[in-house]
mmCIF file of C-alpha atoms and ligand atoms in Angstrom:
data_model
loop_
_atom_site.group_PDB
_atom_site.id
_atom_site.type_symbol
_atom_site.label_atom_id
_atom_site.label_comp_id
_atom_site.label_asym_id
_atom_site.label_seq_id
_atom_site.Cartn_x
_atom_site.Cartn_y
_atom_site.Cartn_z
ATOM 1 C CA MET A 1 95.711 43.897 93.369
ATOM 2 C CA SER A 2 97.026 45.014 90.007
ATOM 3 C CA HIS A 3 95.980 42.880 87.077
ATOM 4 C CA GLN A 4 97.818 41.971 83.918
ATOM 5 C CA PHE A 5 97.355 43.990 80.742
ATOM 6 C CA ALA A 6 94.941 41.573 79.028
ATOM 7 C CA THR A 7 92.660 41.714 82.074
ATOM 8 C CA ARG A 8 92.820 45.490 82.311
ATOM 9 C CA ALA A 9 92.038 45.817 78.585
ATOM 10 C CA VAL A 10 88.693 44.169 79.365
ATOM 11 C CA HIS A 11 87.938 45.655 82.784
ATOM 12 C CA ALA A 12 89.931 48.778 83.697
ATOM 13 C CA GLY A 13 87.742 51.801 84.345
ATOM 14 C CA ILE A 14 84.580 49.902 83.456
ATOM 15 C CA GLU A 15 81.711 49.477 85.929
ATOM 16 C CA PRO A 16 78.123 48.421 85.272
ATOM 17 C CA GLU A 17 76.059 51.534 84.500
ATOM 18 C CA ALA A 18 74.564 52.993 87.699
ATOM 19 C CA THR A 19 70.847 53.262 86.878
ATOM 20 C CA SER A 20 70.282 50.020 84.933
ATOM 21 C CA GLY A 21 73.247 47.749 85.654
ATOM 22 C CA ALA A 22 74.062 47.571 81.924
ATOM 23 C CA VAL A 23 77.326 45.629 81.702
ATOM 24 C CA MET A 24 78.440 47.371 78.514
ATOM 25 C CA THR A 25 79.053 51.119 78.773
ATOM 26 C CA PRO A 26 76.041 52.863 77.196
ATOM 27 C CA ILE A 27 76.406 55.321 74.314
ATOM 28 C CA PHE A 28 75.325 58.559 75.987
ATOM 29 C CA GLN A 29 74.201 60.148 72.737
ATOM 30 C CA THR A 30 73.427 63.563 74.176
ATOM 31 C CA SER A 31 74.856 67.041 73.730
ATOM 32 C CA THR A 32 73.561 68.433 77.027
ATOM 33 C CA TYR A 33 72.390 67.550 80.565
ATOM 34 C CA ALA A 34 69.452 68.708 82.704
ATOM 35 C CA GLN A 35 70.332 70.910 85.685
ATOM 36 C CA ALA A 36 68.187 71.100 88.850
ATOM 37 C CA SER A 37 68.968 74.799 89.317
ATOM 38 C CA PRO A 38 71.599 76.935 87.525
ATOM 39 C CA GLY A 39 74.983 75.312 88.080
ATOM 40 C CA GLU A 40 73.510 72.377 90.019
ATOM 41 C CA HIS A 41 74.210 69.254 87.940
ATOM 42 C CA LYS A 42 75.533 65.690 88.163
ATOM 43 C CA GLY A 43 79.024 66.471 86.862
ATOM 44 C CA TYR A 44 78.014 66.876 83.228
ATOM 45 C CA GLU A 45 76.984 70.197 81.649
ATOM 46 C CA TYR A 46 77.712 69.953 77.940
ATOM 47 C CA SER A 47 79.245 67.173 75.821
ATOM 48 C CA ARG A 48 82.139 69.234 74.415
ATOM 49 C CA THR A 49 83.307 69.530 78.023
ATOM 50 C CA ASP A 50 82.499 65.988 79.192
ATOM 51 C CA ASN A 51 80.399 63.013 78.161
ATOM 52 C CA PRO A 52 79.940 59.849 80.253
ATOM 53 C CA THR A 53 80.912 57.443 77.444
ATOM 54 C CA ARG A 54 84.048 59.504 76.841
ATOM 55 C CA THR A 55 84.831 59.578 80.580
ATOM 56 C CA VAL A 56 84.882 55.773 80.742
ATOM 57 C CA LEU A 57 87.101 55.549 77.661
ATOM 58 C CA GLN A 58 89.547 58.094 79.104
ATOM 59 C CA ALA A 59 89.720 56.195 82.403
ATOM 60 C CA GLN A 60 90.535 52.946 80.643
ATOM 61 C CA LEU A 61 93.157 54.546 78.381
ATOM 62 C CA ALA A 62 94.945 56.138 81.355
ATOM 63 C CA ASP A 63 95.159 52.731 83.017
ATOM 64 C CA LEU A 64 96.540 50.959 79.945
ATOM 65 C CA GLU A 65 99.357 53.508 79.434
ATOM 66 C CA SER A 66 100.338 53.574 83.143
ATOM 67 C CA ALA A 67 99.122 57.183 83.252
ATOM 68 C CA ASN A 68 97.006 59.119 85.732
ATOM 69 C CA HIS A 69 94.998 60.907 83.058
ATOM 70 C CA ALA A 70 93.892 60.497 79.450
ATOM 71 C CA LEU A 71 92.138 62.900 77.096
ATOM 72 C CA VAL A 72 90.648 61.932 73.750
ATOM 73 C CA PHE A 73 90.420 64.065 70.621
ATOM 74 C CA ALA A 74 88.705 63.951 67.244
ATOM 75 C CA SER A 75 91.870 62.634 65.543
ATOM 76 C CA GLY A 76 95.471 61.762 66.252
ATOM 77 C CA LEU A 77 96.572 65.056 64.718
ATOM 78 C CA SER A 78 94.217 67.145 66.867
ATOM 79 C CA SER A 79 95.670 65.459 69.951
ATOM 80 C CA ILE A 80 99.193 66.492 68.839
ATOM 81 C CA ASP A 81 97.861 69.992 68.154
ATOM 82 C CA ALA A 82 96.576 70.183 71.735
ATOM 83 C CA VAL A 83 100.141 69.557 72.949
ATOM 84 C CA LEU A 84 101.436 72.286 70.598
ATOM 85 C CA ASN A 85 98.806 74.634 72.016
ATOM 86 C CA THR A 86 100.423 74.403 75.454
ATOM 87 C CA LEU A 87 103.409 76.244 73.884
ATOM 88 C CA SER A 88 103.862 79.895 72.881
ATOM 89 C CA ALA A 89 105.306 81.697 69.889
ATOM 90 C CA GLY A 90 109.105 81.539 70.079
ATOM 91 C CA ASP A 91 109.180 78.171 71.845
ATOM 92 C CA HIS A 92 111.394 75.538 70.238
ATOM 93 C CA ILE A 93 110.624 71.858 69.644
ATOM 94 C CA VAL A 94 113.119 69.146 68.776
ATOM 95 C CA ALA A 95 111.393 66.459 66.724
ATOM 96 C CA GLY A 96 112.471 63.251 65.051
ATOM 97 C CA ASP A 97 113.111 63.670 61.320
ATOM 98 C CA ASP A 98 111.164 60.549 60.374
ATOM 99 C CA LEU A 99 107.508 61.143 61.294
ATOM 100 C CA TYR A 100 104.061 60.447 59.904
ATOM 101 C CA GLY A 101 103.621 62.851 56.962
ATOM 102 C CA GLY A 102 100.584 64.508 58.539
ATOM 103 C CA THR A 103 102.520 65.247 61.734
ATOM 104 C CA TYR A 104 105.332 66.774 59.677
ATOM 105 C CA ARG A 105 102.744 68.888 57.825
ATOM 106 C CA LEU A 106 101.117 70.033 61.098
ATOM 107 C CA PHE A 107 104.538 71.079 62.433
ATOM 108 C CA THR A 108 105.888 72.811 59.321
ATOM 109 C CA LYS A 109 102.753 74.212 57.657
ATOM 110 C CA VAL A 110 100.555 75.052 60.653
ATOM 111 C CA ALA A 111 102.547 75.347 63.896
ATOM 112 C CA GLU A 112 105.506 77.222 62.357
ATOM 113 C CA ARG A 113 103.030 79.880 61.161
ATOM 114 C CA ARG A 114 101.979 80.308 64.780
ATOM 115 C CA GLY A 115 105.584 81.062 65.734
ATOM 116 C CA LEU A 116 106.720 77.681 67.046
ATOM 117 C CA GLN A 117 110.191 76.659 65.904
ATOM 118 C CA PHE A 118 111.211 73.114 65.027
ATOM 119 C CA SER A 119 114.499 71.288 64.597
ATOM 120 C CA PHE A 120 114.176 67.884 62.954
ATOM 121 C CA VAL A 121 116.928 65.496 63.999
ATOM 122 C CA ARG A 122 117.914 61.856 63.677
ATOM 123 C CA ALA A 123 116.431 61.034 67.090
ATOM 124 C CA GLN A 124 117.681 57.433 67.072
ATOM 125 C CA ASP A 125 120.941 59.119 68.035
ATOM 126 C CA PRO A 126 120.263 60.703 71.491
ATOM 127 C CA GLN A 127 123.326 62.954 71.005
ATOM 128 C CA ALA A 128 121.625 64.527 67.991
ATOM 129 C CA VAL A 129 118.667 65.446 70.211
ATOM 130 C CA GLU A 130 120.995 66.938 72.821
ATOM 131 C CA ALA A 131 122.919 68.942 70.214
ATOM 132 C CA ALA A 132 119.719 70.477 68.835
ATOM 133 C CA MET A 133 118.380 71.667 72.183
ATOM 134 C CA THR A 134 118.487 75.381 72.978
ATOM 135 C CA ASP A 135 117.433 77.551 75.919
ATOM 136 C CA ARG A 136 114.038 77.848 74.281
ATOM 137 C CA THR A 137 113.429 74.113 73.787
ATOM 138 C CA LYS A 138 110.229 73.188 75.601
ATOM 139 C CA LEU A 139 109.377 69.867 73.982
ATOM 140 C CA VAL A 140 111.024 66.839 72.387
ATOM 141 C CA TRP A 141 108.607 64.993 70.093
ATOM 142 C CA LEU A 142 109.289 61.401 69.109
ATOM 143 C CA GLU A 143 107.794 58.536 67.206
ATOM 144 C CA THR A 144 109.192 55.127 68.060
ATOM 145 C CA PRO A 145 109.065 53.064 65.973
ATOM 146 C CA THR A 146 108.957 55.768 63.321
ATOM 147 C CA ASN A 147 106.487 55.875 60.467
ATOM 148 C CA PRO A 148 107.456 54.511 57.976
ATOM 149 C CA LEU A 149 111.130 53.593 58.473
ATOM 150 C CA LEU A 150 110.691 51.783 61.808
ATOM 151 C CA ASN A 151 113.655 53.495 63.419
ATOM 152 C CA LEU A 152 113.680 53.261 67.201
ATOM 153 C CA VAL A 153 114.385 55.999 69.712
ATOM 154 C CA ASP A 154 115.752 55.190 73.149
ATOM 155 C CA ILE A 155 112.971 56.779 75.207
ATOM 156 C CA ALA A 156 114.816 56.563 78.546
ATOM 157 C CA ALA A 157 118.025 58.096 77.171
ATOM 158 C CA VAL A 158 116.253 60.942 75.363
ATOM 159 C CA SER A 159 114.026 61.645 78.375
ATOM 160 C CA LYS A 160 117.090 62.040 80.582
ATOM 161 C CA ILE A 161 118.653 64.503 78.123
ATOM 162 C CA ALA A 162 115.431 66.496 77.685
ATOM 163 C CA HIS A 163 114.661 66.683 81.395
ATOM 164 C CA ALA A 164 118.190 67.857 82.207
ATOM 165 C CA LYS A 165 117.438 70.876 79.998
ATOM 166 C CA GLY A 166 113.913 71.407 81.314
ATOM 167 C CA ALA A 167 112.002 70.150 78.272
ATOM 168 C CA LEU A 168 109.110 67.692 78.214
ATOM 169 C CA VAL A 169 109.102 64.526 76.117
ATOM 170 C CA GLY A 170 106.111 63.455 74.047
ATOM 171 C CA VAL A 171 106.038 60.015 72.427
ATOM 172 C CA ASP A 172 103.711 59.025 69.616
ATOM 173 C CA ASN A 173 103.161 55.385 70.610
ATOM 174 C CA THR A 174 100.763 54.614 67.746
ATOM 175 C CA PHE A 175 102.908 51.912 66.115
ATOM 176 C CA ARG A 176 103.477 49.907 69.314
ATOM 177 C CA SER A 177 100.312 50.255 71.407
ATOM 178 C CA PRO A 178 100.558 50.115 75.209
ATOM 179 C CA TYR A 179 100.394 46.326 75.023
ATOM 180 C CA PHE A 180 104.001 46.327 73.786
ATOM 181 C CA GLN A 181 105.453 49.661 74.955
ATOM 182 C CA ARG A 182 104.613 52.138 77.727
ATOM 183 C CA PRO A 183 106.721 55.292 77.300
ATOM 184 C CA LEU A 184 105.623 56.877 80.610
ATOM 185 C CA GLU A 185 107.278 53.968 82.442
ATOM 186 C CA LEU A 186 110.509 54.828 80.584
ATOM 187 C CA GLY A 187 110.487 58.508 81.547
ATOM 188 C CA ALA A 188 108.382 60.251 78.886
ATOM 189 C CA ASP A 189 105.878 62.910 79.990
ATOM 190 C CA ILE A 190 103.148 62.584 77.363
ATOM 191 C CA VAL A 191 102.036 59.606 75.293
ATOM 192 C CA MET A 192 100.021 60.207 72.162
ATOM 193 C CA HIS A 193 98.058 57.759 70.038
ATOM 194 C CA SER A 194 96.303 57.848 66.757
ATOM 195 C CA MET A 195 93.559 55.541 68.064
ATOM 196 C CA THR A 196 92.429 55.278 64.453
ATOM 197 C CA LYS A 197 95.015 52.465 64.410
ATOM 198 C CA TYR A 198 95.623 49.617 66.877
ATOM 199 C CA LEU A 199 93.676 50.903 69.883
ATOM 200 C CA ASN A 200 90.388 50.890 68.022
ATOM 201 C CA GLY A 201 91.706 48.207 65.692
ATOM 202 C CA HIS A 202 88.808 47.900 63.252
ATOM 203 C CA SER A 203 89.406 50.728 60.751
ATOM 204 C CA ASP A 204 86.046 52.343 61.484
ATOM 205 C CA VAL A 205 86.964 55.328 63.680
ATOM 206 C CA VAL A 206 89.279 58.363 63.491
ATOM 207 C CA MET A 207 90.361 59.420 67.002
ATOM 208 C CA GLY A 208 93.379 60.472 69.041
ATOM 209 C CA ALA A 209 94.445 60.385 72.674
ATOM 210 C CA LEU A 210 96.951 61.856 75.105
ATOM 211 C CA MET A 211 97.989 60.049 78.274
ATOM 212 C CA LEU A 212 100.027 61.651 81.057
ATOM 213 C CA ARG A 213 100.761 61.740 84.785
ATOM 214 C CA ASP A 214 101.285 65.405 85.701
ATOM 215 C CA GLN A 215 98.212 67.050 87.228
ATOM 216 C CA GLY A 216 99.043 70.617 86.112
ATOM 217 C CA LEU A 217 99.722 69.614 82.517
ATOM 218 C CA TYR A 218 96.524 67.552 82.516
ATOM 219 C CA GLU A 219 94.486 70.553 83.654
ATOM 220 C CA ARG A 220 96.010 72.712 80.911
ATOM 221 C CA LEU A 221 95.284 70.072 78.245
ATOM 222 C CA LYS A 222 91.766 69.470 79.543
ATOM 223 C CA PHE A 223 91.154 73.224 79.313
ATOM 224 C CA LEU A 224 92.405 73.123 75.699
ATOM 225 C CA GLN A 225 90.269 70.069 74.865
ATOM 226 C CA ASN A 226 87.172 71.996 75.915
ATOM 227 C CA SER A 227 88.275 75.401 74.617
ATOM 228 C CA ILE A 228 89.213 74.161 71.121
ATOM 229 C CA GLY A 229 86.511 71.510 70.979
ATOM 230 C CA ALA A 230 88.097 68.874 68.744
ATOM 231 C CA VAL A 231 86.324 66.095 70.654
ATOM 232 C CA PRO A 232 85.018 62.735 69.421
ATOM 233 C CA GLY A 233 81.366 61.799 69.645
ATOM 234 C CA PRO A 234 79.994 59.224 72.104
ATOM 235 C CA PHE A 235 79.358 56.545 69.478
ATOM 236 C CA ASP A 236 82.987 56.657 68.328
ATOM 237 C CA CYS A 237 84.137 56.498 71.971
ATOM 238 C CA TRP A 238 81.982 53.421 72.417
ATOM 239 C CA LEU A 239 83.511 51.773 69.332
ATOM 240 C CA VAL A 240 87.008 52.292 70.766
ATOM 241 C CA LEU A 241 85.883 50.866 74.136
ATOM 242 C CA ARG A 242 84.675 47.802 72.248
ATOM 243 C CA GLY A 243 87.914 47.552 70.248
ATOM 244 C CA LEU A 244 90.127 47.842 73.339
ATOM 245 C CA LYS A 245 88.690 44.677 74.859
ATOM 246 C CA THR A 246 90.585 42.592 72.290
ATOM 247 C CA LEU A 247 93.739 44.756 72.145
ATOM 248 C CA ALA A 248 95.965 42.162 73.820
ATOM 249 C CA LEU A 249 94.725 39.323 71.611
ATOM 250 C CA ARG A 250 95.016 41.385 68.456
ATOM 251 C CA MET A 251 98.511 42.703 69.207
ATOM 252 C CA ARG A 252 99.808 39.201 69.888
ATOM 253 C CA GLN A 253 98.509 38.010 66.526
ATOM 254 C CA HIS A 254 99.735 41.118 64.652
ATOM 255 C CA ALA A 255 103.229 40.439 65.996
ATOM 256 C CA VAL A 256 103.196 36.705 65.206
ATOM 257 C CA GLY A 257 102.014 37.433 61.673
ATOM 258 C CA ALA A 258 104.470 40.281 61.106
ATOM 259 C CA GLN A 259 107.446 38.228 62.297
ATOM 260 C CA ALA A 260 106.567 35.421 59.864
ATOM 261 C CA VAL A 261 105.924 37.782 56.947
ATOM 262 C CA ALA A 262 109.137 39.739 57.651
ATOM 263 C CA GLU A 263 111.233 36.553 57.744
ATOM 264 C CA TRP A 264 109.633 35.361 54.523
ATOM 265 C CA LEU A 265 110.185 38.697 52.762
ATOM 266 C CA GLU A 266 113.807 38.808 53.902
ATOM 267 C CA GLN A 267 114.667 35.662 51.913
ATOM 268 C CA HIS A 268 112.736 36.658 48.769
ATOM 269 C CA PRO A 269 114.976 37.372 45.739
ATOM 270 C CA LYS A 270 112.833 40.343 44.606
ATOM 271 C CA VAL A 271 113.171 42.072 47.975
ATOM 272 C CA GLU A 272 116.196 44.293 48.515
ATOM 273 C CA ARG A 273 115.860 44.848 52.284
ATOM 274 C CA VAL A 274 113.328 44.371 55.081
ATOM 275 C CA LEU A 275 112.951 46.615 58.139
ATOM 276 C CA TYR A 276 111.218 44.945 61.088
ATOM 277 C CA PRO A 277 112.426 45.401 64.686
ATOM 278 C CA GLY A 278 111.929 41.671 65.335
ATOM 279 C CA LEU A 279 114.543 40.677 62.734
ATOM 280 C CA ALA A 280 118.123 40.185 63.926
ATOM 281 C CA SER A 281 119.114 42.303 60.893
ATOM 282 C CA HIS A 282 117.288 45.391 62.252
ATOM 283 C CA PRO A 283 120.027 47.864 63.242
ATOM 284 C CA GLN A 284 118.317 48.463 66.617
ATOM 285 C CA HIS A 285 117.127 44.922 67.348
ATOM 286 C CA GLU A 286 118.733 45.018 70.819
ATOM 287 C CA LEU A 287 116.974 48.270 71.757
ATOM 288 C CA ALA A 288 113.713 46.813 70.418
ATOM 289 C CA LYS A 289 114.069 43.871 72.812
ATOM 290 C CA ARG A 290 114.987 46.068 75.757
ATOM 291 C CA GLN A 291 112.437 48.843 75.344
ATOM 292 C CA ALA A 292 109.303 46.949 74.322
ATOM 293 C CA ASP A 293 107.574 43.647 75.073
ATOM 294 C CA GLY A 294 107.103 42.834 71.387
ATOM 295 C CA PHE A 295 107.877 44.039 67.892
ATOM 296 C CA GLY A 296 104.435 45.003 66.590
ATOM 297 C CA GLY A 297 102.649 44.511 63.302
ATOM 298 C CA MET A 298 104.310 47.009 60.946
ATOM 299 C CA ILE A 299 106.847 46.029 58.278
ATOM 300 C CA THR A 300 108.661 48.237 55.789
ATOM 301 C CA PHE A 301 110.547 46.743 52.849
ATOM 302 C CA PHE A 302 112.390 47.871 49.752
ATOM 303 C CA ILE A 303 111.401 46.082 46.583
ATOM 304 C CA LYS A 304 114.123 45.571 43.957
ATOM 305 C CA GLY A 305 113.622 48.305 41.349
ATOM 306 C CA GLY A 306 111.846 51.642 41.627
ATOM 307 C CA LEU A 307 108.460 53.276 41.256
ATOM 308 C CA GLU A 308 107.482 51.072 38.304
ATOM 309 C CA GLU A 309 108.113 47.817 40.225
ATOM 310 C CA SER A 310 106.392 49.188 43.354
ATOM 311 C CA ARG A 311 103.330 50.184 41.353
ATOM 312 C CA ARG A 312 103.087 46.829 39.627
ATOM 313 C CA PHE A 313 103.404 44.937 42.915
ATOM 314 C CA LEU A 314 100.876 47.141 44.757
ATOM 315 C CA SER A 315 98.362 46.796 41.920
ATOM 316 C CA THR A 316 98.675 43.005 42.005
ATOM 317 C CA VAL A 317 98.104 42.232 45.702
ATOM 318 C CA LYS A 318 94.611 40.866 46.317
ATOM 319 C CA LEU A 319 94.162 39.987 49.977
ATOM 320 C CA HIS A 320 96.145 43.032 51.127
ATOM 321 C CA THR A 321 94.177 46.228 50.570
ATOM 322 C CA LEU A 322 96.076 49.116 49.000
ATOM 323 C CA ALA A 323 95.117 51.891 51.422
ATOM 324 C CA GLU A 324 96.428 54.489 53.852
ATOM 325 C CA SER A 325 96.215 53.795 57.597
ATOM 326 C CA LEU A 326 97.248 50.769 59.643
ATOM 327 C CA GLY A 327 96.525 48.800 62.776
ATOM 328 C CA GLY A 328 93.212 47.247 61.755
ATOM 329 C CA VAL A 329 92.400 43.544 61.771
ATOM 330 C CA GLU A 330 92.752 43.473 57.972
ATOM 331 C CA SER A 331 96.131 43.722 56.267
ATOM 332 C CA LEU A 332 96.810 47.031 54.537
ATOM 333 C CA ILE A 333 99.669 47.861 52.203
ATOM 334 C CA GLU A 334 100.790 51.205 50.828
ATOM 335 C CA HIS A 335 103.384 53.350 49.090
ATOM 336 C CA PRO A 336 104.457 56.037 51.610
ATOM 337 C CA ALA A 337 106.176 58.351 49.083
ATOM 338 C CA ILE A 338 102.954 58.775 47.076
ATOM 339 C CA MET A 339 100.388 58.148 49.802
ATOM 340 C CA THR A 340 100.891 58.761 53.559
ATOM 341 C CA HIS A 341 104.090 60.814 53.285
ATOM 342 C CA ALA A 342 103.386 62.876 50.160
ATOM 343 C CA SER A 343 103.420 66.018 52.316
ATOM 344 C CA VAL A 344 107.070 65.383 53.229
ATOM 345 C CA PRO A 345 109.126 67.294 50.614
ATOM 346 C CA PRO A 346 111.090 65.038 48.192
ATOM 347 C CA GLU A 347 114.458 66.346 49.434
ATOM 348 C CA VAL A 348 113.555 65.423 53.047
ATOM 349 C CA ARG A 349 112.330 62.015 51.910
ATOM 350 C CA ALA A 350 115.647 61.472 50.103
ATOM 351 C CA GLN A 351 117.603 62.545 53.172
ATOM 352 C CA ILE A 352 115.897 60.049 55.500
ATOM 353 C CA GLY A 353 115.819 57.209 52.965
ATOM 354 C CA LEU A 354 112.095 57.234 52.163
ATOM 355 C CA THR A 355 112.563 56.066 48.592
ATOM 356 C CA ASP A 356 110.181 55.166 45.758
ATOM 357 C CA ASN A 357 110.829 51.432 46.196
ATOM 358 C CA LEU A 358 109.762 51.516 49.857
ATOM 359 C CA ILE A 359 106.562 49.647 50.707
ATOM 360 C CA ARG A 360 104.796 49.574 54.072
ATOM 361 C CA VAL A 361 102.675 46.687 55.296
ATOM 362 C CA SER A 362 100.294 46.680 58.239
ATOM 363 C CA VAL A 363 100.010 42.966 58.959
ATOM 364 C CA GLY A 364 96.482 42.079 60.014
ATOM 365 C CA ILE A 365 95.244 39.089 61.965
ATOM 366 C CA GLU A 366 94.412 36.871 58.972
ATOM 367 C CA ALA A 367 96.022 33.418 58.555
ATOM 368 C CA VAL A 368 99.673 34.160 57.872
ATOM 369 C CA GLU A 369 99.865 31.465 55.150
ATOM 370 C CA ASP A 370 97.221 33.381 53.175
ATOM 371 C CA LEU A 371 99.078 36.674 53.599
ATOM 372 C CA ILE A 372 102.361 35.165 52.415
ATOM 373 C CA ALA A 373 100.649 33.477 49.454
ATOM 374 C CA ASP A 374 99.235 36.854 48.408
ATOM 375 C CA LEU A 375 102.614 38.606 48.629
ATOM 376 C CA ASP A 376 104.195 35.692 46.780
ATOM 377 C CA GLN A 377 101.835 35.893 43.822
ATOM 378 C CA ALA A 378 102.223 39.684 43.652
ATOM 379 C CA LEU A 379 106.044 39.588 43.816
ATOM 380 C CA GLY A 380 106.032 36.852 41.185
HETATM 381 O O1 LIG B 1 95.009 60.084 61.269
HETATM 382 P P1 LIG B 1 95.031 60.559 62.679
HETATM 383 O O2 LIG B 1 94.167 59.769 63.599
HETATM 384 O O3 LIG B 1 94.836 62.042 62.804
HETATM 385 O O4 LIG B 1 96.517 60.255 63.235
HETATM 386 C C1 LIG B 1 97.659 60.818 62.658
HETATM 387 C C2 LIG B 1 98.852 59.947 62.920
HETATM 388 C C3 LIG B 1 99.703 60.263 63.960
HETATM 389 N N1 LIG B 1 100.776 59.504 64.263
HETATM 390 C C4 LIG B 1 101.071 58.407 63.550
HETATM 391 C C5 LIG B 1 102.269 57.594 63.911
HETATM 392 C C6 LIG B 1 100.240 58.015 62.488
HETATM 393 O O5 LIG B 1 100.564 56.896 61.812
HETATM 394 C C7 LIG B 1 99.110 58.801 62.148
HETATM 395 C C8 LIG B 1 98.242 58.471 60.996
HETATM 396 N N2 LIG B 1 98.868 57.649 60.045
HETATM 397 C C9 LIG B 1 98.314 57.209 58.873
HETATM 398 C C10 LIG B 1 97.113 57.547 58.425
HETATM 399 C C11 LIG B 1 99.192 56.321 58.082
HETATM 400 O O6 LIG B 1 98.723 55.617 57.175
HETATM 401 O O7 LIG B 1 100.395 56.293 58.383
#
């Protein structure tokens, strides 16, 4: 019998520990494992290769993303780098042009030096993806919704285009979480998460994950996970296991709060424009309804004015913390042009509309009245 998501977030992949019956997965804080004779062991040799706490986390993550396999990494970026490491010099990648600044930096400042070639396109238009594909295109890399402009990409349409030309599709699902969106069900080949965000949910861990179905690709990525060694420790894996248990509850509240805050911001005279997929004014509101089960907790808005007005507002919020990152229980607010997307060159920022009056909010699970009161006093 297959259970609903909220049930699987508590139970999937989790069994009482074999020797003691401990209900909560223990933190196997060990680097190595005793062998009875050389090569004769219980499935664990060394914790870069495998660790029992990590194994349980990976099993649960695979279940939640409708995958067969999951692999965790020391950060979201190192999980993307593992995907890049399946490619060779000369291979071509088509990527969305509106990505987390660190992903853009990894692509342009690290991977290009290793001989990978990138085309950045407006991926919300599937035709733009198709037009950029060449005989050497091996991968299409998407964020949806994008960070920070909350553009949406039609995962099913782009997957069809990519597969027709023999390329794989990777989707960074960080902003949605599998509670709201499961790209593998829509045709994507690889899902990636910065688990630093919603999956852990408590702003106390940096970690990444890949989820996928294909056995051969899994074996290649598992080889890379061990060979490169960017793995998280058992305590951090345990913290994410703990965070996942409330993922469904948290995501529901993030979305309720974000919808209310977005609607409130939209009618505020000092706000020029609000981007939130749950607003009827979002240019891809219909796709948002079709592709996902909810609109998430991220809002982007343009304050009337420029850098000066943004600075004043961001220095005046009290309950919202001015900080990078997102997806924790506490509300965070930030200025992408100066903070999370500083590594995107100014001319690229201008081209995609990432302006100096753009503000990004990660709506936490606090009482929404308190959040709105804080924004109100700061805008005033
Ligand atoms: O920080 P790390 O766990 O390595 O994940 C990188 C990353 C990848 N993809 C997306 C969509 C992300 O948002 C991030 C990290 N983002 C922030 C720190 C931020 O404030 O946007």
